[in-house]
Amino acid sequence: MPKTKVDVAKQNFATDEEAAKAETLKEGVVHKNEEVTETKIEDKQLREEVEEGVDQEESVDDQKDRLQKEHNDAMLAALGYIPPLFLLPLLAKKDSEFCQFHGMQAMCIFIFLVMFQMITWLFLSNIQVSRGVWWMIFLIKLTFIIISCIGLFAAVGGKKTKIPPFSIMADSLKWQ
């Protein structure tokens, strides 16, 4: 069994006190070795982080391009909520899932608004109705405007907010 220098030193010491000092020295050497190993690991991690930082600096242009594309998609999707412009995101950005989602939803809102308008023209244009009915029609149209604004602000914010009856209808339609 090979003996270390510390073990040999323990045998040479006459008192327990000197043996305890030798043991403390041995523990200190082991502890220092652990610290050196930990420092080497930390240095390696720091080097890797610096190298990653260099890679990130190289991809800053890619990040800018991606953010610019997302911003353009968001603005185009938001334009789709202006009633007759729902075709813009559908036709201009066929490869963008975000634009297609908002374009389809805006198209469904527009279809419902046109259907409501046609029904009111057909049934209420030739008869005399009370002010209460006209106010109700006005409030329904105002609701469509508010729903369109919700979709518009969601698109500008880069979110895919589903507006329940319209998103269900848009999901059932296949465009392409």
Tab-separated table of C-alpha atoms in Angstrom, residues 55-68:
chain	number	residue	atom	x	y	z
A	55	ASP	CA	-22.170	33.897	-31.783
A	56	GLN	CA	-25.027	36.081	-30.560
A	57	GLU	CA	-23.306	39.219	-31.822
A	58	GLU	CA	-22.975	37.617	-35.224
A	59	SER	CA	-26.694	36.829	-35.282
A	60	VAL	CA	-27.827	40.339	-34.281
A	61	ASP	CA	-28.597	41.057	-37.927
A	62	ASP	CA	-30.675	37.895	-38.105
A	63	GLN	CA	-32.565	38.965	-34.980
A	64	LYS	CA	-33.202	42.414	-36.467
A	65	ASP	CA	-34.484	40.858	-39.688
A	66	ARG	CA	-36.777	38.510	-37.752
A	67	LEU	CA	-38.163	41.358	-35.616
A	68	GLN	CA	-38.708	43.511	-38.720
